[in-house]
Amino acid sequence: MLDRRRFLLGSTLGSLGLLWNQKSAAMGPSKKLDAPLVLSTWDAGLDANRAAWDVLKAGGRALDAVEKGVMVTEDSLNCCVGLGGNPDRDGFVTLDACIMDEQGNCGSVAYLERIKHPISVARRVMEKTPHVMLVGSGAQQFAVSEGFKLESAELSDDAQRSYKQWLERSHYQSPAKNIENKQNQHGPFAPTRLDDGQWNHDTIGMIALDQQGNLSGSCTTSGAGFKMRGRVGDSPLIGSGLYVDNEVGACAATGQGEDIIRIAGSHLVVEFMRNGATPEEACKKAVGRLVSMRKNKIGDIQICFLAMDRTGSFGAFSLRPGFTYAVRSRNEEKIYKSKSWFDQ
Ligand code: SD4
């Protein structure tokens, strides 16, 4: 009798194990690293990760890490982040950013001009106002009242050159279609900064897991190069450019904002993880959602997701090849290349 019970128990557990294995295999690979851990979009994320890592390894909060981290990119002369970024089609740099912590607190700014660190203004919105999002002149007014310096509106040398080049090519007809797709960077509206394709993306989205096991995320950008004046992308929109749920995981997005917004991309990825998908599989499912929604309108756009679950498993997926992301942990400091829908 006892043997029969043991046999039944063993075979039940065996089949549970089998189911578990089948599920994991179907969900696709993800890599797991111990906390603390920080991930960010594109190669430029390496430098940003270093600043975040200093906070994390000292036992600091993920929230502080993701703010400090992306400030490095906002300070650098990047094509697509901070005041050195490409302007809108009227020649003004307008910045979008958001931040979210482990308790669902979040703050955001959009269409913000002449302020060096939009991510810090977003954090102040989160901590000092009853609101989640401030835009345009109101966001700028709030920033100044909080002691942020109003910087010059002059474009950086690179941005000026790039803007001139774009005006010559486009005759002001259209905003750039896509600033993300490395594979398609030589079209009439491709806003390459130095015509070598290395400068046509870089929005930074960062997600981190601290030693206490808490997640936070940040995202900051000058948005799509040569966009229409007033255009806001996914990056400052909680749920599109960034989402954090401490019980599940976090996701940050980069790519054509309009298409990330269409599917509330980062929130969607977190929901897929909540339902059992690994981070990479969740990112892939979100890309697949856009593919089936837009069908032949998928055109030349690029969208990319980077995700981590609450245990430190992480992964990414993009629509087209070319998306890279930077990882920093105790064991590694590395650039990964994500898989893409069109690799398949
Ligand atoms: C936007 N998602 O404004 C941003 C662009 C981006 O790297 O990701 N650039 O649509």
CSV table of C-alpha atoms and ligand atoms in Angstrom, one decimal:
chain,number,residue,atom,x,y,z
A,1,MET,CA,0.0,0.0,0.0
A,2,LEU,CA,2.8,2.4,1.1
A,3,ASP,CA,4.7,1.6,-2.1
A,4,ARG,CA,1.6,2.2,-4.2
A,5,ARG,CA,1.2,5.6,-2.5
A,6,ARG,CA,4.8,6.5,-3.1
A,7,PHE,CA,4.5,5.5,-6.7
A,8,LEU,CA,1.4,7.6,-7.2
A,9,LEU,CA,3.0,10.6,-5.5
A,10,GLY,CA,6.2,10.2,-7.5
A,11,SER,CA,4.4,10.0,-10.8
A,12,THR,CA,2.3,13.0,-10.0
A,13,LEU,CA,5.3,15.1,-9.1
A,14,GLY,CA,7.1,13.7,-12.2
A,15,SER,CA,4.3,14.9,-14.5
A,16,LEU,CA,4.3,18.3,-12.7
A,17,GLY,CA,8.0,18.5,-13.3
A,18,LEU,CA,7.5,17.6,-16.9
A,19,LEU,CA,4.8,20.2,-17.3
A,20,TRP,CA,7.1,22.8,-15.7
A,21,ASN,CA,9.9,21.9,-18.0
A,22,GLN,CA,7.7,22.1,-21.1
A,23,LYS,CA,6.4,25.5,-20.0
A,24,SER,CA,9.9,26.8,-19.4
A,25,ALA,CA,11.1,25.6,-22.7
A,26,ALA,CA,8.1,27.1,-24.5
A,27,MET,CA,8.7,30.4,-22.9
A,28,GLY,CA,12.2,30.9,-24.4
A,29,PRO,CA,15.5,31.6,-22.7
A,30,SER,CA,16.3,34.3,-20.1
A,31,LYS,CA,19.4,34.8,-18.3
A,32,LYS,CA,19.5,35.1,-14.5
A,33,LEU,CA,21.9,37.1,-12.5
A,34,ASP,CA,21.9,37.8,-8.8
A,35,ALA,CA,20.8,41.2,-7.4
A,36,PRO,CA,21.9,43.9,-7.6
A,37,LEU,CA,21.6,44.2,-11.3
A,38,VAL,CA,21.1,47.0,-13.8
A,39,LEU,CA,20.1,46.9,-17.5
A,40,SER,CA,19.8,49.7,-20.0
A,41,THR,CA,19.1,50.2,-23.7
A,42,TRP,CA,21.8,50.5,-26.3
A,43,ASP,CA,25.6,50.5,-26.0
A,44,ALA,CA,25.5,53.9,-24.4
A,45,GLY,CA,23.9,52.2,-21.5
A,46,LEU,CA,27.3,50.9,-20.4
A,47,ASP,CA,28.4,54.2,-19.0
A,48,ALA,CA,25.0,54.9,-17.5
A,49,ASN,CA,25.1,51.5,-15.8
A,50,ARG,CA,28.4,52.3,-14.1
A,51,ALA,CA,26.9,55.2,-12.3
A,52,ALA,CA,23.8,53.1,-11.4
A,53,TRP,CA,26.1,50.3,-10.2
A,54,ASP,CA,27.9,52.6,-7.8
A,55,VAL,CA,24.6,53.2,-6.0
A,56,LEU,CA,23.5,49.6,-6.2
A,57,LYS,CA,26.7,48.0,-4.9
A,58,ALA,CA,26.7,50.4,-1.9
A,59,GLY,CA,23.3,49.0,-1.0
A,60,GLY,CA,21.4,52.0,-2.4
A,61,ARG,CA,17.8,52.0,-3.7
A,62,ALA,CA,17.1,51.0,-7.3
A,63,LEU,CA,15.2,54.3,-7.6
A,64,ASP,CA,18.4,56.3,-6.9
A,65,ALA,CA,20.4,54.1,-9.2
A,66,VAL,CA,18.1,54.5,-12.2
A,67,GLU,CA,18.1,58.3,-11.8
A,68,LYS,CA,21.8,58.7,-11.3
A,69,GLY,CA,22.5,56.2,-14.2
A,70,VAL,CA,20.5,58.0,-16.9
A,71,MET,CA,21.8,61.4,-15.8
A,72,VAL,CA,25.1,60.3,-17.3
A,73,THR,CA,23.5,60.0,-20.7
A,74,GLU,CA,21.6,63.2,-20.3
A,75,ASP,CA,25.0,64.9,-19.6
A,76,SER,CA,26.7,63.4,-22.6
A,77,LEU,CA,26.6,64.7,-26.1
A,78,ASN,CA,24.2,62.0,-27.3
A,79,CYS,CA,22.1,62.4,-30.4
A,80,CYS,CA,19.0,61.3,-28.7
A,81,VAL,CA,19.1,62.1,-24.9
A,82,GLY,CA,19.4,65.4,-23.2
A,83,LEU,CA,20.1,68.9,-24.4
A,84,GLY,CA,22.7,67.8,-26.9
A,85,GLY,CA,20.1,65.7,-28.7
A,86,ASN,CA,18.5,66.3,-32.2
A,87,PRO,CA,15.9,69.0,-32.3
A,88,ASP,CA,12.4,68.9,-33.5
A,89,ARG,CA,11.7,70.0,-37.1
A,90,ASP,CA,11.5,73.7,-36.0
A,91,GLY,CA,15.0,73.4,-34.4
A,92,PHE,CA,14.1,73.1,-30.7
A,93,VAL,CA,15.3,70.3,-28.4
A,94,THR,CA,12.3,69.0,-26.4
A,95,LEU,CA,12.8,66.3,-23.8
A,96,ASP,CA,10.7,63.5,-22.5
A,97,ALA,CA,11.4,61.4,-19.3
A,98,CYS,CA,9.8,59.3,-16.7
A,99,ILE,CA,10.7,57.3,-13.6
A,100,MET,CA,8.9,54.7,-11.5
A,101,ASP,CA,9.6,53.0,-8.2
A,102,GLU,CA,8.8,49.7,-6.4
A,103,GLN,CA,5.6,51.1,-4.9
A,104,GLY,CA,4.0,52.3,-8.0
A,105,ASN,CA,5.1,55.9,-7.5
A,106,CYS,CA,5.8,57.5,-10.8
A,107,GLY,CA,6.6,60.9,-12.3
A,108,SER,CA,7.0,62.2,-15.8
A,109,VAL,CA,7.8,65.2,-17.9
A,110,ALA,CA,7.2,65.8,-21.6
A,111,TYR,CA,7.9,68.4,-24.2
A,112,LEU,CA,10.3,70.0,-21.7
A,113,GLU,CA,12.8,72.6,-23.0
A,114,ARG,CA,16.1,74.0,-21.8
A,115,ILE,CA,16.5,71.8,-18.7
A,116,LYS,CA,19.5,69.5,-18.4
A,117,HIS,CA,18.1,66.7,-16.4
A,118,PRO,CA,14.5,65.9,-17.2
A,119,ILE,CA,14.8,62.6,-15.3
A,120,SER,CA,15.3,64.5,-12.1
A,121,VAL,CA,12.4,66.8,-12.8
A,122,ALA,CA,10.3,63.7,-13.4
A,123,ARG,CA,11.4,62.5,-10.0
A,124,ARG,CA,10.4,65.8,-8.4
A,125,VAL,CA,7.0,65.6,-10.1
A,126,MET,CA,6.7,62.1,-8.5
A,127,GLU,CA,7.8,63.2,-5.0
A,128,LYS,CA,6.6,66.8,-4.7
A,129,THR,CA,3.4,67.1,-6.6
A,130,PRO,CA,0.0,65.3,-6.5
A,131,HIS,CA,0.4,64.6,-10.2
A,132,VAL,CA,2.2,62.1,-12.4
A,133,MET,CA,2.9,64.2,-15.5
A,134,LEU,CA,3.8,67.8,-16.3
A,135,VAL,CA,4.4,69.0,-19.9
A,136,GLY,CA,5.8,71.9,-21.8
A,137,SER,CA,6.0,75.3,-20.2
A,138,GLY,CA,4.3,74.1,-17.0
A,139,ALA,CA,7.0,71.4,-16.6
A,140,GLN,CA,9.7,74.0,-17.2
A,141,GLN,CA,8.1,76.4,-14.8
A,142,PHE,CA,8.0,73.7,-12.1
A,143,ALA,CA,11.6,72.7,-12.8
A,144,VAL,CA,12.8,76.3,-12.4
A,145,SER,CA,10.8,76.7,-9.2
A,146,GLU,CA,12.6,73.6,-8.0
A,147,GLY,CA,16.0,75.2,-8.6
A,148,PHE,CA,16.8,73.6,-12.0
A,149,LYS,CA,18.8,76.0,-14.2
A,150,LEU,CA,17.2,77.3,-17.5
A,151,GLU,CA,19.9,76.4,-20.0
A,152,SER,CA,20.5,78.1,-23.4
A,153,ALA,CA,18.3,77.0,-26.3
A,154,GLU,CA,21.3,76.7,-28.6
A,155,LEU,CA,21.8,73.4,-30.4
A,156,SER,CA,25.0,71.5,-29.8
A,157,ASP,CA,27.4,71.5,-32.8
A,158,ASP,CA,26.6,68.0,-33.8
A,159,ALA,CA,22.8,68.7,-33.5
A,160,GLN,CA,23.2,71.8,-35.6
A,161,ARG,CA,25.1,69.8,-38.3
A,162,SER,CA,22.5,67.1,-38.2
A,163,TYR,CA,19.6,69.4,-38.4
A,164,LYS,CA,21.1,71.2,-41.3
A,165,GLN,CA,21.6,67.9,-43.1
A,166,TRP,CA,18.0,66.9,-42.4
A,167,LEU,CA,16.6,70.2,-43.7
A,168,GLU,CA,18.6,69.8,-46.9
A,169,ARG,CA,17.4,66.3,-47.4
A,170,SER,CA,13.8,66.6,-46.3
A,171,HIS,CA,13.0,70.2,-47.3
A,172,TYR,CA,11.0,70.2,-44.1
A,173,GLN,CA,8.4,67.9,-45.6
A,174,SER,CA,8.2,65.2,-43.0
A,175,PRO,CA,9.4,64.3,-39.6
A,176,ALA,CA,11.8,61.4,-39.6
A,177,LYS,CA,10.0,58.1,-40.1
A,178,ASN,CA,12.2,56.0,-37.9
A,179,ILE,CA,15.3,56.8,-35.9
A,180,GLU,CA,15.9,53.3,-34.6
A,181,ASN,CA,16.4,51.0,-37.5
A,182,LYS,CA,20.1,50.6,-38.1
A,183,GLN,CA,19.3,48.4,-41.1
A,184,ASN,CA,17.5,51.2,-42.8
A,185,GLN,CA,19.4,54.3,-42.0
A,186,HIS,CA,20.1,55.7,-45.5
A,187,GLY,CA,16.5,56.6,-46.5
A,188,PRO,CA,15.7,60.1,-47.5
A,189,PHE,CA,14.7,61.0,-43.9
A,190,ALA,CA,17.2,59.0,-42.0
A,191,PRO,CA,18.4,61.5,-39.5
A,192,THR,CA,21.9,60.1,-39.1
A,193,ARG,CA,24.1,62.4,-37.1
A,194,LEU,CA,27.4,61.6,-38.7
A,195,ASP,CA,26.1,59.7,-41.6
A,196,ASP,CA,27.6,56.5,-40.2
A,197,GLY,CA,24.4,55.2,-38.6
A,198,GLN,CA,25.8,55.2,-35.1
A,199,TRP,CA,23.9,58.2,-34.0
A,200,ASN,CA,20.4,57.6,-35.0
A,201,HIS,CA,19.0,56.1,-31.7
A,202,ASP,CA,20.0,55.9,-28.1
A,203,THR,CA,17.0,56.7,-25.9
A,204,ILE,CA,17.9,55.3,-22.6
A,205,GLY,CA,15.6,53.1,-20.7
A,206,MET,CA,17.1,51.7,-17.5
A,207,ILE,CA,15.7,49.0,-15.1
A,208,ALA,CA,17.4,48.0,-11.9
A,209,LEU,CA,17.0,45.5,-9.0
A,210,ASP,CA,18.6,46.5,-5.7
A,211,GLN,CA,20.0,44.4,-2.9
A,212,GLN,CA,16.6,44.7,-1.1
A,213,GLY,CA,15.0,43.0,-4.1
A,214,ASN,CA,13.2,46.1,-5.2
A,215,LEU,CA,12.8,47.2,-8.8
A,216,SER,CA,12.7,50.7,-10.3
A,217,GLY,CA,13.0,52.1,-13.8
A,218,SER,CA,13.7,55.3,-15.7
A,219,CYS,CA,13.5,56.5,-19.3
A,220,THR,CA,14.8,59.7,-20.9
A,221,THR,CA,15.1,61.0,-24.5
A,222,SER,CA,15.0,63.9,-26.8
A,223,GLY,CA,12.5,61.8,-28.8
A,224,ALA,CA,12.3,61.1,-32.5
A,225,GLY,CA,14.7,63.4,-34.3
A,226,PHE,CA,13.0,66.2,-36.3
A,227,LYS,CA,9.6,65.3,-35.0
A,228,MET,CA,6.7,67.7,-35.4
A,229,ARG,CA,6.7,70.5,-32.8
A,230,GLY,CA,4.7,69.4,-29.8
A,231,ARG,CA,5.1,65.6,-30.6
A,232,VAL,CA,5.5,63.4,-27.5
A,233,GLY,CA,6.6,59.8,-27.8
A,234,ASP,CA,6.3,56.7,-25.6
A,235,SER,CA,9.3,57.5,-23.4
A,236,PRO,CA,7.5,59.7,-20.8
A,237,LEU,CA,4.3,57.6,-20.8
A,238,ILE,CA,4.1,55.3,-17.9
A,239,GLY,CA,3.1,51.9,-19.4
A,240,SER,CA,4.5,52.7,-22.8
A,241,GLY,CA,8.2,53.6,-22.5
A,242,LEU,CA,8.5,52.2,-19.0
A,243,TYR,CA,6.6,50.1,-16.4
A,244,VAL,CA,7.5,48.6,-13.1
A,245,ASP,CA,5.5,46.2,-10.9
A,246,ASN,CA,7.6,45.1,-8.0
A,247,GLU,CA,5.6,41.8,-7.7
A,248,VAL,CA,6.3,40.9,-11.3
A,249,GLY,CA,9.1,42.8,-13.1
A,250,ALA,CA,10.0,45.8,-15.1
A,251,CYS,CA,10.2,46.8,-18.8
A,252,ALA,CA,11.7,49.7,-20.8
A,253,ALA,CA,11.1,50.4,-24.4
A,254,THR,CA,12.9,52.1,-27.2
A,255,GLY,CA,12.0,52.6,-30.9
A,256,GLN,CA,9.3,54.3,-32.7
A,257,GLY,CA,7.2,55.8,-29.9
A,258,GLU,CA,3.9,55.8,-31.8
A,259,ASP,CA,4.0,52.1,-32.2
A,260,ILE,CA,5.0,51.4,-28.6
A,261,ILE,CA,2.2,53.6,-27.5
A,262,ARG,CA,-0.3,51.7,-29.7
A,263,ILE,CA,0.2,48.6,-27.6
A,264,ALA,CA,1.0,50.2,-24.3
A,265,GLY,CA,4.2,48.2,-24.7
A,266,SER,CA,6.0,48.2,-21.4
A,267,HIS,CA,2.9,47.5,-19.4
A,268,LEU,CA,2.0,44.7,-21.9
A,269,VAL,CA,5.4,43.1,-21.4
A,270,VAL,CA,5.0,43.1,-17.6
A,271,GLU,CA,1.5,41.6,-17.9
A,272,PHE,CA,2.9,38.8,-20.1
A,273,MET,CA,5.5,38.1,-17.4
A,274,ARG,CA,2.7,38.1,-14.8
A,275,ASN,CA,1.1,35.3,-16.8
A,276,GLY,CA,4.2,33.2,-16.7
A,277,ALA,CA,6.3,34.3,-19.7
A,278,THR,CA,10.0,34.8,-19.2
A,279,PRO,CA,11.3,38.3,-19.8
A,280,GLU,CA,12.5,37.5,-23.3
A,281,GLU,CA,9.3,35.7,-24.2
A,282,ALA,CA,7.2,38.6,-22.8
A,283,CYS,CA,9.1,41.1,-25.0
A,284,LYS,CA,8.7,38.9,-28.0
A,285,LYS,CA,5.0,38.5,-27.4
A,286,ALA,CA,4.6,42.3,-27.2
A,287,VAL,CA,6.5,42.7,-30.5
A,288,GLY,CA,4.2,40.0,-32.0
A,289,ARG,CA,1.1,41.9,-30.8
A,290,LEU,CA,2.2,44.9,-32.9
A,291,VAL,CA,3.0,42.8,-35.9
A,292,SER,CA,-0.5,41.2,-35.9
A,293,MET,CA,-2.1,44.6,-35.2
A,294,ARG,CA,-0.4,46.5,-37.9
A,295,LYS,CA,0.1,43.8,-40.5
A,296,ASN,CA,1.5,45.4,-43.6
A,297,LYS,CA,1.8,48.8,-42.0
A,298,ILE,CA,4.8,47.4,-40.1
A,299,GLY,CA,7.0,49.2,-42.7
A,300,ASP,CA,10.5,50.3,-41.7
A,301,ILE,CA,9.8,50.9,-38.0
A,302,GLN,CA,11.7,49.5,-35.1
A,303,ILE,CA,10.5,48.7,-31.6
A,304,CYS,CA,12.5,47.1,-28.8
A,305,PHE,CA,11.8,45.9,-25.3
A,306,LEU,CA,14.1,45.2,-22.4
A,307,ALA,CA,12.7,43.4,-19.4
A,308,MET,CA,13.6,41.9,-16.0
A,309,ASP,CA,11.6,39.9,-13.6
A,310,ARG,CA,11.7,40.3,-9.9
A,311,THR,CA,14.2,37.5,-9.5
A,312,GLY,CA,16.8,39.1,-11.8
A,313,SER,CA,16.0,37.0,-14.9
A,314,PHE,CA,16.2,39.3,-17.9
A,315,GLY,CA,15.8,39.4,-21.7
A,316,ALA,CA,15.0,41.5,-24.6
A,317,PHE,CA,13.4,41.4,-28.1
A,318,SER,CA,13.1,43.8,-31.0
A,319,LEU,CA,11.1,43.9,-34.2
A,320,ARG,CA,14.2,44.3,-36.4
A,321,PRO,CA,17.8,43.3,-35.8
A,322,GLY,CA,20.2,45.8,-34.4
A,323,PHE,CA,19.0,46.4,-30.8
A,324,THR,CA,21.6,46.1,-28.1
A,325,TYR,CA,21.5,46.5,-24.4
A,326,ALA,CA,24.0,46.9,-21.6
A,327,VAL,CA,24.1,44.7,-18.4
A,328,ARG,CA,25.9,45.3,-15.2
A,329,SER,CA,26.0,42.9,-12.3
A,330,ARG,CA,28.5,41.5,-9.8
A,331,ASN,CA,29.6,39.0,-12.5
A,332,GLU,CA,29.5,40.9,-15.7
A,333,GLU,CA,29.6,44.1,-17.5
A,334,LYS,CA,28.5,43.4,-21.0
A,335,ILE,CA,26.6,44.5,-24.2
A,336,TYR,CA,24.0,41.9,-25.4
A,337,LYS,CA,22.4,41.8,-28.8
A,338,SER,CA,18.7,41.1,-28.7
A,339,LYS,CA,17.0,38.6,-30.9
A,340,SER,CA,14.5,40.1,-33.3
A,341,TRP,CA,11.2,39.1,-35.0
A,342,PHE,CA,12.9,39.3,-38.4
A,343,ASP,CA,15.7,37.0,-37.3
A,344,GLN,CA,13.2,34.2,-37.1
B,1,SD4,C1,10.4,58.2,-29.2
B,1,SD4,N1,11.0,56.0,-28.3
B,1,SD4,O1,10.4,59.4,-28.9
B,1,SD4,C2,11.5,57.3,-28.6
B,1,SD4,C3,12.7,57.3,-29.5
B,1,SD4,C4,13.8,56.4,-29.2
B,1,SD4,O2,16.0,55.9,-29.3
B,1,SD4,O3,13.6,55.3,-28.6
B,1,SD4,N2,15.0,56.7,-29.6
B,1,SD4,O4,9.7,57.7,-30.0
